[in-house]
PDB file of C-alpha atoms in Angstrom:
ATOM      1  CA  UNK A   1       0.000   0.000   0.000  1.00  0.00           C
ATOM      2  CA  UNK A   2       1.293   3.382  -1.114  1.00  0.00           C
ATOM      3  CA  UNK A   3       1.379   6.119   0.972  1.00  0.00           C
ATOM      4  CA  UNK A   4      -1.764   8.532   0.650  1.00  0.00           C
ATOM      5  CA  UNK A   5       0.016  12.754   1.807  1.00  0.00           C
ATOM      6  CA  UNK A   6      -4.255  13.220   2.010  1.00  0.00           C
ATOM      7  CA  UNK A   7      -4.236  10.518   5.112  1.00  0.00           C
ATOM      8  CA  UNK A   8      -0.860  10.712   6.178  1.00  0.00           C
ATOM      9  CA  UNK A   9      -0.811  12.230   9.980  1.00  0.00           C
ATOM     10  CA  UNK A  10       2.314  13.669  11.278  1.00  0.00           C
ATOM     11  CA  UNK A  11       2.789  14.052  15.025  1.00  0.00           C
ATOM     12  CA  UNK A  12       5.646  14.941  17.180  1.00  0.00           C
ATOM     13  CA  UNK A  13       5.363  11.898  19.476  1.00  0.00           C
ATOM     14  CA  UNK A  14       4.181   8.514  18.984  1.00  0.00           C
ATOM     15  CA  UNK A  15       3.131   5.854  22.018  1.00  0.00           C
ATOM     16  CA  UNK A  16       2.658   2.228  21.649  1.00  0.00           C
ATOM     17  CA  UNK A  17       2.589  -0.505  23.707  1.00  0.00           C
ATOM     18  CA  UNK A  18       1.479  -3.776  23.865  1.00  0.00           C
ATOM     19  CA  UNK A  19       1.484  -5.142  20.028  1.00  0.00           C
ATOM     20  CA  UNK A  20       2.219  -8.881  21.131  1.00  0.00           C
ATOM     21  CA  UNK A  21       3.715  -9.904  18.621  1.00  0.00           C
ATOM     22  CA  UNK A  22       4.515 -13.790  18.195  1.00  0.00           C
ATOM     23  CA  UNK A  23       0.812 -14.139  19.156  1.00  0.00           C
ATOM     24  CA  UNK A  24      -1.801 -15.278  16.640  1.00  0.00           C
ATOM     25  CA  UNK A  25      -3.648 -12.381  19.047  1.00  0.00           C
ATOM     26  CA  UNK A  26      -1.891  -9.630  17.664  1.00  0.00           C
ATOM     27  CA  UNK A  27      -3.484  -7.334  14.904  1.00  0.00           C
ATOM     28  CA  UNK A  28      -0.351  -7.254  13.028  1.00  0.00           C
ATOM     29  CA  UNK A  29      -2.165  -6.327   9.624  1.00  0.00           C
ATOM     30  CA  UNK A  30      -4.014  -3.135  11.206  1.00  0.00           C
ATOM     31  CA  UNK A  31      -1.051  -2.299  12.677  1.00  0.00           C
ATOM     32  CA  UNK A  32       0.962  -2.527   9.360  1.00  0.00           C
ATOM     33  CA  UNK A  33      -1.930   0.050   8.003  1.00  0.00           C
ATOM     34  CA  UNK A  34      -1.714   2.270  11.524  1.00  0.00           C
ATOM     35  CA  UNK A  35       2.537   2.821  10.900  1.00  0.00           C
ATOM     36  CA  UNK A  36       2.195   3.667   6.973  1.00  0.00           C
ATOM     37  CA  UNK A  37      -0.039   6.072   7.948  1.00  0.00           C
ATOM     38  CA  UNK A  38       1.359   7.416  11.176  1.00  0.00           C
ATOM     39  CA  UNK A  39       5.003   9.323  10.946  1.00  0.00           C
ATOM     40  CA  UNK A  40       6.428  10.641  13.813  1.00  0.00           C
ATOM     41  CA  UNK A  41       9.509  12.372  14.881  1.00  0.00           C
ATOM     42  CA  UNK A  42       9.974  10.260  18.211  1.00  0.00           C
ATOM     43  CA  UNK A  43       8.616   6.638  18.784  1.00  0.00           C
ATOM     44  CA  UNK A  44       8.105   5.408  22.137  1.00  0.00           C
ATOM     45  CA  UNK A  45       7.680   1.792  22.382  1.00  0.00           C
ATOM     46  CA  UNK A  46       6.335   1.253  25.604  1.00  0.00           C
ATOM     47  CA  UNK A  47       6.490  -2.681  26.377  1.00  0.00           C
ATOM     48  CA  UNK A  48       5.864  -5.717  25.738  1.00  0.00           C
ATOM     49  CA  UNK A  49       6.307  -5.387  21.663  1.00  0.00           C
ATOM     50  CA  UNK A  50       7.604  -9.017  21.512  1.00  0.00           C
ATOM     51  CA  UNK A  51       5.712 -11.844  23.722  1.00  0.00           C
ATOM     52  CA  UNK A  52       8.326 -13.412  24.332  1.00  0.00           C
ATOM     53  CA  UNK A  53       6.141 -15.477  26.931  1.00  0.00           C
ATOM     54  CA  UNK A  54       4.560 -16.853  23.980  1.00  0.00           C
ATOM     55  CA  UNK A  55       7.410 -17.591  22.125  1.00  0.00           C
ATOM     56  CA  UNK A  56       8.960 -19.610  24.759  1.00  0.00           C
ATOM     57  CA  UNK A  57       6.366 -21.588  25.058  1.00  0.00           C
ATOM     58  CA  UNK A  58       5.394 -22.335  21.025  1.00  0.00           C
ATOM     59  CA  UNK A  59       6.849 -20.425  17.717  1.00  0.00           C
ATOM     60  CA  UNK A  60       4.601 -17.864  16.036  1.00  0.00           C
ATOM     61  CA  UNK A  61       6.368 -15.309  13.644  1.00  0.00           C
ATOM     62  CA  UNK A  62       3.991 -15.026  10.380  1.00  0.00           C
ATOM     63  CA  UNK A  63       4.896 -12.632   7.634  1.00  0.00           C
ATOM     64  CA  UNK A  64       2.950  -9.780   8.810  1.00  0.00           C
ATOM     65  CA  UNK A  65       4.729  -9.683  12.506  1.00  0.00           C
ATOM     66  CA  UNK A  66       8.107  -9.629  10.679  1.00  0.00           C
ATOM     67  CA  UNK A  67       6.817  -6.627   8.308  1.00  0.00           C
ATOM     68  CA  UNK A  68       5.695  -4.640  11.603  1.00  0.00           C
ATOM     69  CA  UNK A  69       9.390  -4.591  12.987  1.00  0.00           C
ATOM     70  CA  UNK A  70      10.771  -3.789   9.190  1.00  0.00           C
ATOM     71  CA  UNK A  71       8.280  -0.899   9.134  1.00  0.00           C
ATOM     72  CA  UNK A  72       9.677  -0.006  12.392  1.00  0.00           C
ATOM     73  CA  UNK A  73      13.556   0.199  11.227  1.00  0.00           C
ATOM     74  CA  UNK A  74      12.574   1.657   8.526  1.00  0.00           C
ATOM     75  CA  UNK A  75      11.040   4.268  10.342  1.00  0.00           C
ATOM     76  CA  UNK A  76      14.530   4.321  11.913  1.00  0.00           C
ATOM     77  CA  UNK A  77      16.450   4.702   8.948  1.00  0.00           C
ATOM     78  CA  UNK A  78      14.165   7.508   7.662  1.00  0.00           C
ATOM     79  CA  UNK A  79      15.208   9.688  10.614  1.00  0.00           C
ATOM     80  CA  UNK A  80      12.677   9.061  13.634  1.00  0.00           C
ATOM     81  CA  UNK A  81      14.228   8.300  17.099  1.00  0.00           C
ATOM     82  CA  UNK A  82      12.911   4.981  18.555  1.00  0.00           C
ATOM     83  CA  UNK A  83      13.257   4.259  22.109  1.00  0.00           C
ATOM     84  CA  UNK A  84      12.316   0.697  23.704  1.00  0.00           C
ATOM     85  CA  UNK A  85      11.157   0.852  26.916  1.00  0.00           C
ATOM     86  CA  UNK A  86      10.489  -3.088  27.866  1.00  0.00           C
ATOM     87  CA  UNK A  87       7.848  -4.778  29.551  1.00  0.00           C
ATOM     88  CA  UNK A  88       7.209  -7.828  31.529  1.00  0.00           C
ATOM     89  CA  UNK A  89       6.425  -9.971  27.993  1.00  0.00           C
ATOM     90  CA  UNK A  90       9.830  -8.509  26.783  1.00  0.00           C
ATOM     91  CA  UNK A  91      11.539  -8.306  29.819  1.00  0.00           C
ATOM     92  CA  UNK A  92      14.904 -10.089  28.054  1.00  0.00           C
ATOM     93  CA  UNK A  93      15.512  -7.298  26.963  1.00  0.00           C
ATOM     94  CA  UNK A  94      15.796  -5.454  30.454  1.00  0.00           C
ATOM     95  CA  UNK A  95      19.531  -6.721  30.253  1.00  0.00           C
ATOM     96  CA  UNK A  96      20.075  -4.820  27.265  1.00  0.00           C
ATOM     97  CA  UNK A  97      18.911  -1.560  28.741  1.00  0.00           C
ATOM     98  CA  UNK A  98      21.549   1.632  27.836  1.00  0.00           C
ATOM     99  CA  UNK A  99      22.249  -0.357  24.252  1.00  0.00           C
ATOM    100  CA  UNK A 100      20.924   0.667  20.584  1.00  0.00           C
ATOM    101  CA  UNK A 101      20.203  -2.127  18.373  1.00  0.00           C
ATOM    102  CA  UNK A 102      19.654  -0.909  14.711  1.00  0.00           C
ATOM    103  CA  UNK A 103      19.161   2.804  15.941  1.00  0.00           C
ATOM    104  CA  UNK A 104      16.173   1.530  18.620  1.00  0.00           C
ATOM    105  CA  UNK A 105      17.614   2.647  22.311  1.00  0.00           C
ATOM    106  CA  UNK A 106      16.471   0.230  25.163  1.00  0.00           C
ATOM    107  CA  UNK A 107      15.900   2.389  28.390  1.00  0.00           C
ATOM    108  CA  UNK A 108      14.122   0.857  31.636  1.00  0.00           C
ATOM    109  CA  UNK A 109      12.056   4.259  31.449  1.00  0.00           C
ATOM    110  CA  UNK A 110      12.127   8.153  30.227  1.00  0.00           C
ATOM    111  CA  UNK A 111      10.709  11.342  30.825  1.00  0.00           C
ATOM    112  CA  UNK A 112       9.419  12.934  27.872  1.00  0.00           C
ATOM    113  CA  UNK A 113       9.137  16.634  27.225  1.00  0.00           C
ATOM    114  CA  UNK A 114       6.409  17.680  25.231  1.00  0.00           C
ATOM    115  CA  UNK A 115       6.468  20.503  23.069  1.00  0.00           C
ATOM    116  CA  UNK A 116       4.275  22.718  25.508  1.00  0.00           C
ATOM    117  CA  UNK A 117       7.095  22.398  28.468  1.00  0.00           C
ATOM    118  CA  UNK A 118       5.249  19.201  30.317  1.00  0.00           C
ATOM    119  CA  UNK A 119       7.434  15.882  30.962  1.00  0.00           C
ATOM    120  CA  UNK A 120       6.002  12.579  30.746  1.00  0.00           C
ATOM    121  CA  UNK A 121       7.292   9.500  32.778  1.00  0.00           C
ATOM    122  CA  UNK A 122       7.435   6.693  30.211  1.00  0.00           C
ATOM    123  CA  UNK A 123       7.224   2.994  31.759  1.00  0.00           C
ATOM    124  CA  UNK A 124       5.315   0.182  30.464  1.00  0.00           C
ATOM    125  CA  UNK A 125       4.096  -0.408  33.910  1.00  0.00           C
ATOM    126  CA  UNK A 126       4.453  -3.687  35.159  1.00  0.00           C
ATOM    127  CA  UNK A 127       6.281  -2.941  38.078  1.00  0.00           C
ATOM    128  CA  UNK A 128       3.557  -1.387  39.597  1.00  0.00           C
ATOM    129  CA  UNK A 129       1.478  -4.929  39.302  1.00  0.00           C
ATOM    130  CA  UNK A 130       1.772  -6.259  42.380  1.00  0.00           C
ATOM    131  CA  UNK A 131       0.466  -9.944  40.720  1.00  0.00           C
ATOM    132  CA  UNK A 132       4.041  -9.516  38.318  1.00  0.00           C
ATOM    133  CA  UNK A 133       6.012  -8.527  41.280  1.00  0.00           C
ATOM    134  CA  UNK A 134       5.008 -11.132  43.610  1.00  0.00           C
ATOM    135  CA  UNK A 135       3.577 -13.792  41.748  1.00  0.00           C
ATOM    136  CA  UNK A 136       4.795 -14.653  38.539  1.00  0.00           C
ATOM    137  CA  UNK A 137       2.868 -18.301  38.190  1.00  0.00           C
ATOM    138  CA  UNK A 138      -0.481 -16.220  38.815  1.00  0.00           C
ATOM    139  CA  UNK A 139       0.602 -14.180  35.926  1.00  0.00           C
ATOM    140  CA  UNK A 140       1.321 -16.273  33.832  1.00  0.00           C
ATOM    141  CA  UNK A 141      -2.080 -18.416  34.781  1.00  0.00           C
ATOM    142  CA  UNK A 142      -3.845 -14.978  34.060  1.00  0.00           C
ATOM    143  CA  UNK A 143      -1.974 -14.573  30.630  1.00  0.00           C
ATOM    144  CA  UNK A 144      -3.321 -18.297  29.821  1.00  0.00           C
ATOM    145  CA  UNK A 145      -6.647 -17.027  31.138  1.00  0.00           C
ATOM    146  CA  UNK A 146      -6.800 -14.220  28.859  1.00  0.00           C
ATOM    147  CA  UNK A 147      -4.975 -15.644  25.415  1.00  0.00           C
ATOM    148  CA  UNK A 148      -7.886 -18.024  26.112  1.00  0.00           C
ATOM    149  CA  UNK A 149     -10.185 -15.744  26.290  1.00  0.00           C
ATOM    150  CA  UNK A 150      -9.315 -13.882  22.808  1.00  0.00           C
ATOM    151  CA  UNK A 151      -9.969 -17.171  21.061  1.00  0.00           C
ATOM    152  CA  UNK A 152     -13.001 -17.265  22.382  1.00  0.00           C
ATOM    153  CA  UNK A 153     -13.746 -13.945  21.117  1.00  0.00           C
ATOM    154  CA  UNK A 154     -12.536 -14.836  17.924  1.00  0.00           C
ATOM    155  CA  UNK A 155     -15.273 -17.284  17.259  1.00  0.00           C
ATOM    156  CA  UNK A 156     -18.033 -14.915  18.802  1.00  0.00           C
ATOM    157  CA  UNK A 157     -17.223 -12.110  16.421  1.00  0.00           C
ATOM    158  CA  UNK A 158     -16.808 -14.503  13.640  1.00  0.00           C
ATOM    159  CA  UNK A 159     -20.927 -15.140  14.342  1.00  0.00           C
ATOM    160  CA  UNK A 160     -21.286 -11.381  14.867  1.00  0.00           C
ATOM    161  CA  UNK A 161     -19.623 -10.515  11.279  1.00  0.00           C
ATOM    162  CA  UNK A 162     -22.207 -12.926   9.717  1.00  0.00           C
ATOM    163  CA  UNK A 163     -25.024 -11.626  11.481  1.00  0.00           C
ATOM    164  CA  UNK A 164     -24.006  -7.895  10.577  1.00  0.00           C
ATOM    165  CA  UNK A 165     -22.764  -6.935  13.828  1.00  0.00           C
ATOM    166  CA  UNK A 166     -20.075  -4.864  15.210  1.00  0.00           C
ATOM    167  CA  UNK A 167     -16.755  -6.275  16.830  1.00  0.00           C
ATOM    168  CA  UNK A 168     -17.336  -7.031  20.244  1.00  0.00           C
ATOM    169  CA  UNK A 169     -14.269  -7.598  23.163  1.00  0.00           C
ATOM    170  CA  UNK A 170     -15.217 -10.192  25.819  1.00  0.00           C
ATOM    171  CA  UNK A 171     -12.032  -9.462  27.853  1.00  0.00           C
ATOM    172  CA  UNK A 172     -12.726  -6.054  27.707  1.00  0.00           C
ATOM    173  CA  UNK A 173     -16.510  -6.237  28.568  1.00  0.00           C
ATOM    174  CA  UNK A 174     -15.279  -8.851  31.516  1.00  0.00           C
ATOM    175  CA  UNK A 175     -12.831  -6.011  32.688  1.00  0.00           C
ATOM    176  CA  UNK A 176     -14.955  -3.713  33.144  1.00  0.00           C
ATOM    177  CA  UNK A 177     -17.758  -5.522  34.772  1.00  0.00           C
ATOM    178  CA  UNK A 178     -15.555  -7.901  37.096  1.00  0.00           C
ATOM    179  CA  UNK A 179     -15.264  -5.520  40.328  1.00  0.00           C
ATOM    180  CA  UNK A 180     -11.687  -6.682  41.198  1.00  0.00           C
ATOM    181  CA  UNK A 181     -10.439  -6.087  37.662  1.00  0.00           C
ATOM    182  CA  UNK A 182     -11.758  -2.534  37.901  1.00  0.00           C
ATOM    183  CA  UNK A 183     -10.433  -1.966  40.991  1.00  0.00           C
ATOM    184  CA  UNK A 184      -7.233  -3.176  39.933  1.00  0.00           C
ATOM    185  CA  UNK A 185      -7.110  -0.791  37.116  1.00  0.00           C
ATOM    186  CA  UNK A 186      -8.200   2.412  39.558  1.00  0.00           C
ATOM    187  CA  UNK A 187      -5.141   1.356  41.655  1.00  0.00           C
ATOM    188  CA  UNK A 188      -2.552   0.514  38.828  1.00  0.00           C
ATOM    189  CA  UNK A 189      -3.434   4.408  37.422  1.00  0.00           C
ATOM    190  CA  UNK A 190      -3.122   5.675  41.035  1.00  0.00           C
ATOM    191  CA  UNK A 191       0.316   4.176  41.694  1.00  0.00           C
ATOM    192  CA  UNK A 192       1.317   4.835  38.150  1.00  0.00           C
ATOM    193  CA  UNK A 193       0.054   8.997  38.336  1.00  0.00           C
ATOM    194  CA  UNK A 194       1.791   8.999  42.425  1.00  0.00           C
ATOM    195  CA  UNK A 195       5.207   7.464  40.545  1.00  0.00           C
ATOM    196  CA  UNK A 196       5.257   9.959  38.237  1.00  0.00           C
ATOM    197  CA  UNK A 197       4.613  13.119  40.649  1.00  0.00           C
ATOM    198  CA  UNK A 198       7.545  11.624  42.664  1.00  0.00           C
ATOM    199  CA  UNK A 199       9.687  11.692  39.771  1.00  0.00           C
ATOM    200  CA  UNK A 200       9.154  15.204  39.188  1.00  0.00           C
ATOM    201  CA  UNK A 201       6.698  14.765  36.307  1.00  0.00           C
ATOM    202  CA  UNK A 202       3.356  16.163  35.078  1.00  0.00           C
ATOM    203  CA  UNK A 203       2.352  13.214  33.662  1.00  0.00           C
ATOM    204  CA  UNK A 204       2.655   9.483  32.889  1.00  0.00           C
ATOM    205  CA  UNK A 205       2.448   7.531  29.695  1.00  0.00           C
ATOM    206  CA  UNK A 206       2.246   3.460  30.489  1.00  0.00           C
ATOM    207  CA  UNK A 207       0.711   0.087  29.112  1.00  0.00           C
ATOM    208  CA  UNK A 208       0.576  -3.070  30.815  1.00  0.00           C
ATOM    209  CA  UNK A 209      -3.083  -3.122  31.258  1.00  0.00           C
ATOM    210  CA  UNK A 210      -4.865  -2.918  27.484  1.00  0.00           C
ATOM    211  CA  UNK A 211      -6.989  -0.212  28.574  1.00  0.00           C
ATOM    212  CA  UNK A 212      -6.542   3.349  26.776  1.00  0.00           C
ATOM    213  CA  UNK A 213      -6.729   6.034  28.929  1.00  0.00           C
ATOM    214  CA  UNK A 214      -6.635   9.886  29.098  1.00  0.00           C
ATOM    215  CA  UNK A 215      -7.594  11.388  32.140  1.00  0.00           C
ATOM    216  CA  UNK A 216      -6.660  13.534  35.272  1.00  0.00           C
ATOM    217  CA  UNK A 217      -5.466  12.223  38.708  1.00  0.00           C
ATOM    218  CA  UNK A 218      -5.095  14.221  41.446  1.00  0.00           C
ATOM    219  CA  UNK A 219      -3.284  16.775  39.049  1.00  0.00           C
ATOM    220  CA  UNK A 220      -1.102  14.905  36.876  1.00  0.00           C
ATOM    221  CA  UNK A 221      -2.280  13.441  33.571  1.00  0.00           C
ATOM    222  CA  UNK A 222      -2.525   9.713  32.963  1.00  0.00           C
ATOM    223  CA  UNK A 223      -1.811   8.349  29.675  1.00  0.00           C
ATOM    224  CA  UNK A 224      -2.337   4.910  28.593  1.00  0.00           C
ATOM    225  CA  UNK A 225      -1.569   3.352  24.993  1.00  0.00           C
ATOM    226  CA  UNK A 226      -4.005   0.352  25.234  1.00  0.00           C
ATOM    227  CA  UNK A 227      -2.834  -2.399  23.036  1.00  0.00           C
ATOM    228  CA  UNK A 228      -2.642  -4.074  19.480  1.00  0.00           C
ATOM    229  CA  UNK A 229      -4.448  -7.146  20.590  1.00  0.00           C
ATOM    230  CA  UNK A 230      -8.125  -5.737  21.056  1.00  0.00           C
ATOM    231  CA  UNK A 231      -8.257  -2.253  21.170  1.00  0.00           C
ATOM    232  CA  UNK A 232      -6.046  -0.955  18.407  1.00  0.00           C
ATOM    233  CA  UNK A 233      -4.774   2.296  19.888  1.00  0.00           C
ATOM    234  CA  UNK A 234      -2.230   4.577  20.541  1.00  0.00           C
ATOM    235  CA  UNK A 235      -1.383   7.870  22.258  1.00  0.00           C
ATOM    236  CA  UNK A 236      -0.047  11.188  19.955  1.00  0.00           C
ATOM    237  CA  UNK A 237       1.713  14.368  20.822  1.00  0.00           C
ATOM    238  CA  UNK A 238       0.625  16.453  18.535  1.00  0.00           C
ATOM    239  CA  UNK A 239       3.186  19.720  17.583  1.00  0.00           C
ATOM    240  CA  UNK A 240       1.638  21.891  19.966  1.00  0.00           C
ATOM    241  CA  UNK A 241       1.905  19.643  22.684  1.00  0.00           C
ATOM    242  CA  UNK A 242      -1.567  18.151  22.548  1.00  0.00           C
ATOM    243  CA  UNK A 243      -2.299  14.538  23.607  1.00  0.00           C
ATOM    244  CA  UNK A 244      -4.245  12.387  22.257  1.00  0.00           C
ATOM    245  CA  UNK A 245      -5.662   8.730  22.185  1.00  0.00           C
ATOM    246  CA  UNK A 246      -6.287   7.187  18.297  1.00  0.00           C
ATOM    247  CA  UNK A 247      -8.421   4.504  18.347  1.00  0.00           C
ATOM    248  CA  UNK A 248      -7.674   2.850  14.910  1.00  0.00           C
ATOM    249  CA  UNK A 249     -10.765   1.387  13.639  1.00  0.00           C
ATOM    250  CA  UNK A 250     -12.859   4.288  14.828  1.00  0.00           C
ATOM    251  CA  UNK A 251     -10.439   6.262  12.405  1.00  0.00           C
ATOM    252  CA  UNK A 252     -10.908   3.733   9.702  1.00  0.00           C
ATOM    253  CA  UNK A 253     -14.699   4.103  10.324  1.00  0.00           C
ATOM    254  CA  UNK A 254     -15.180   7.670  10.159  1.00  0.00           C
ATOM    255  CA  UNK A 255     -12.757   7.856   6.985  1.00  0.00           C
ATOM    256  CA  UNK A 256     -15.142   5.339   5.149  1.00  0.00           C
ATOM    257  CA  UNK A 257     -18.686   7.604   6.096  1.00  0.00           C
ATOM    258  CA  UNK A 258     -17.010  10.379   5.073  1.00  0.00           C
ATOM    259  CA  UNK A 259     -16.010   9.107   2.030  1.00  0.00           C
ATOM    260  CA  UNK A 260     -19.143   7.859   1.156  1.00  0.00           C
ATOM    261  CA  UNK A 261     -21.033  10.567   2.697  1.00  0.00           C
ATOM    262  CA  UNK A 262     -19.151  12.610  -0.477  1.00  0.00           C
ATOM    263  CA  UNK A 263     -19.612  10.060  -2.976  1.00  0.00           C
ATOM    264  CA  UNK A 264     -22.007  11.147  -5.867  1.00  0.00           C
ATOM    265  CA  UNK A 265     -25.358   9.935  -5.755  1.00  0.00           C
ATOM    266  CA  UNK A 266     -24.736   8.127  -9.272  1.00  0.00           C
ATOM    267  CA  UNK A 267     -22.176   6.293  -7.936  1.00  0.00           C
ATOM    268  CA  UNK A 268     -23.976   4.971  -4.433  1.00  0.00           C
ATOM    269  CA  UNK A 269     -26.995   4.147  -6.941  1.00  0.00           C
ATOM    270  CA  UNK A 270     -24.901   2.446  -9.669  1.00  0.00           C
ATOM    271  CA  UNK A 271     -23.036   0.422  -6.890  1.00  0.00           C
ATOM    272  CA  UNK A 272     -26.569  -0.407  -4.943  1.00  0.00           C
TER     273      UNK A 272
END
């Protein structure tokens, strides 16, 4: 796919986390589409880019995962600055931090400056999960939990596409209706928007938890990518400073009623 100037979107900053790849989970293909179409002058990758809990425990590298990480260097040789912050999937890579591989820099976390003055703890998060920290066997049980759950989901949107219905995200629906899960997300942003007051920050930009976030606590502004799994998002710094969640398909959606909202009535009636 060429690249379109009409759709390209340039933004200062760039904030993902949580693409998974080496899962059959991961949206590699949308993704693909989200990086032709997103340039930025600084990348953050904010953890767990590579499961390498998955990949331990069964190969999984299609075509498409392997184009994702050649868009990425590419990106790199073009003139954007990538920096790796790691997460508990790619936490190999925590012995590598201070190194550049291929012009991507591995740091264990950064403040970012924006372009309005503000600075931005960057950390993917997990060291604020108590459930990581302390109890790696429940994690991984929960990552079983929830890889099951996705093919689960799989099949139930499968039935929803036939039936002319939207997509639909059990583990996200489950999140926020299981009490504990929502509490656990109130307290991961809590400890997540204290960490980055004590640091001397106005805000914090994570992942860890697949749930995209823009908000205010208690004064300091909480950022959270989402993921490339379910969701589809990212977070943008826009050239004055501004932040801002993308939610991919929602894009993709409003580009194709506008488009057809401007298409000649010929055309719609020829094509209907």
């Amino acid at each position: 796919m060429s690249q379109d100037p009409e759709t390209t979107i340039r933004v200062r900053t760039l904030f993902l986390s949580d693409l998974h790849l080496g899962t059959k989970g991961c949206q590699a293909a949308l993704l693909l589409d989200f990086l032709r179409e997103v340039d930025a002058d600084t990348i953050y990758l904010v953890g767990d880019i590579v499961d390498g809990w998955q990949l331990r425990s069964g190969w999984y590298w299609p075509q498409d995962h392997n184009d994702v990480v050649q868009k990425m260097l590419r990106k790199v040789r073009k003139g954007a600055h990538v920096v790796y912050v790691p997460g508990n999937h790619d936490e190999f890579l925590r012995d590598y931090i201070g190194m550049t591989f291929g012009g991507v820099e591995i740091a264990e976390s950064r403040i970012h400056e924006a372009a309005d003055g503000k600075r931005y703890l960057v950390i993917h998060g997990d060291q604020f999960d108590m459930v990581v920290r302390h109890s790696k066997w429940l994690a991984h049980l929960g990552d079983w939990a929830y890889t099951s759950a996705l093919a689960v989901n799989t099949v139930v949107n499968r039935v929803r596409r036939r039936l002319g219905l939207p997509y639909w995200s059990l583990s996200a629906w489950a999140k926020l209706k299981v009490k504990n899960a929502v509490n656990f997300i109130g307290q991961f942003e809590t400890f997540l928007a204290a960490e980055a007051k004590r640091q001397g920050a106005d805000g914090v930009v994570c992942g860890h938890i697949h749930h995209a976030a823009h908000r205010q606590i208690e004064g300091l502004t909480y950022l959270n990518t989402g993921d490339w799994v379910e969701s589809c998002t990212g977070i943008v710094e826009h050239y004055d400073g501004r932040m801002e969640v993308l939610h991919y398909p929602t894009l993709l959606r409003e580009r194709s009623a506008a488009a057809e909202a401007y298409e000649p009535a010929d055309i719609r009636r020829a094509v209907a």
